[in-house]
Amino acid sequence: MPNLIFLPHESICPEGAVITVEPGVSICDAALAEGIEIEHACERSCACTTCHVIIREGFDSLAPADELEEDLLDKAWGLEHESRLSCQALVGDADLVIEIPRYTINMVSERR
């Protein structure tokens, strides 16, 4: 089973994390199940960019983004070639190294 290696993020995952997941689960669902509170303002319906992540290793193991995801990614803060919406990126058979960007364009955060 593949590992998701989350790089340290100042507030969401200060120590970083490594989790083992079944292929086919979204990066967002896997993170949330392990207590990594990645933002997901649209409840994972591919309607915003708050769950934007950058895949530092293993990007090519993911299925390509569809047109809707690509259109939304154009609005994400800190977009890079290896950017994906974590609610749409389904884990394949390879390990992934994931960076959660420092900022999102979420105007109203669900965090308290």
PDB file of C-alpha atoms in Angstrom, residues 1-2 15 19 25 32 35 37-38 45 58 68 74 77 82-83 86 89 93-94 97 105 107-108:
ATOM      1  CA  MET A   1       0.000   0.000   0.000  1.00  0.00           C
ATOM      2  CA  PRO A   2       1.260   3.483  -0.812  1.00  0.00           C
ATOM      3  CA  GLU A  15       5.761  17.782  12.319  1.00  0.00           C
ATOM      4  CA  ILE A  19       0.206   7.670   6.449  1.00  0.00           C
ATOM      5  CA  VAL A  25      -8.828   7.093  -1.866  1.00  0.00           C
ATOM      6  CA  LEU A  32      -8.814  14.086   7.094  1.00  0.00           C
ATOM      7  CA  GLY A  35      -6.462  14.180  11.596  1.00  0.00           C
ATOM      8  CA  GLU A  37      -7.172  19.118   8.804  1.00  0.00           C
ATOM      9  CA  ILE A  38      -6.631  20.212   5.230  1.00  0.00           C
ATOM     10  CA  SER A  45     -17.180  18.684  -4.377  1.00  0.00           C
ATOM     11  CA  GLY A  58       4.901  10.685  -7.302  1.00  0.00           C
ATOM     12  CA  LEU A  68     -13.085  21.196 -14.171  1.00  0.00           C
ATOM     13  CA  ASP A  74      -5.881  28.189 -12.342  1.00  0.00           C
ATOM     14  CA  TRP A  77      -2.699  30.432  -4.681  1.00  0.00           C
ATOM     15  CA  GLU A  82       2.550  19.525  -9.891  1.00  0.00           C
ATOM     16  CA  SER A  83      -0.510  21.122  -8.213  1.00  0.00           C
ATOM     17  CA  SER A  86      -6.580  16.948  -2.999  1.00  0.00           C
ATOM     18  CA  ALA A  89      -6.500  13.389  -6.761  1.00  0.00           C
ATOM     19  CA  ASP A  93       0.133   2.558  -6.333  1.00  0.00           C
ATOM     20  CA  ALA A  94       3.076   4.899  -5.692  1.00  0.00           C
ATOM     21  CA  VAL A  97       5.297  13.431  -1.112  1.00  0.00           C
ATOM     22  CA  ILE A 105      -7.816  31.873  -1.343  1.00  0.00           C
ATOM     23  CA  MET A 107     -12.026  34.162   2.348  1.00  0.00           C
ATOM     24  CA  VAL A 108     -13.889  32.486   5.214  1.00  0.00           C
TER      25      VAL A 108
END
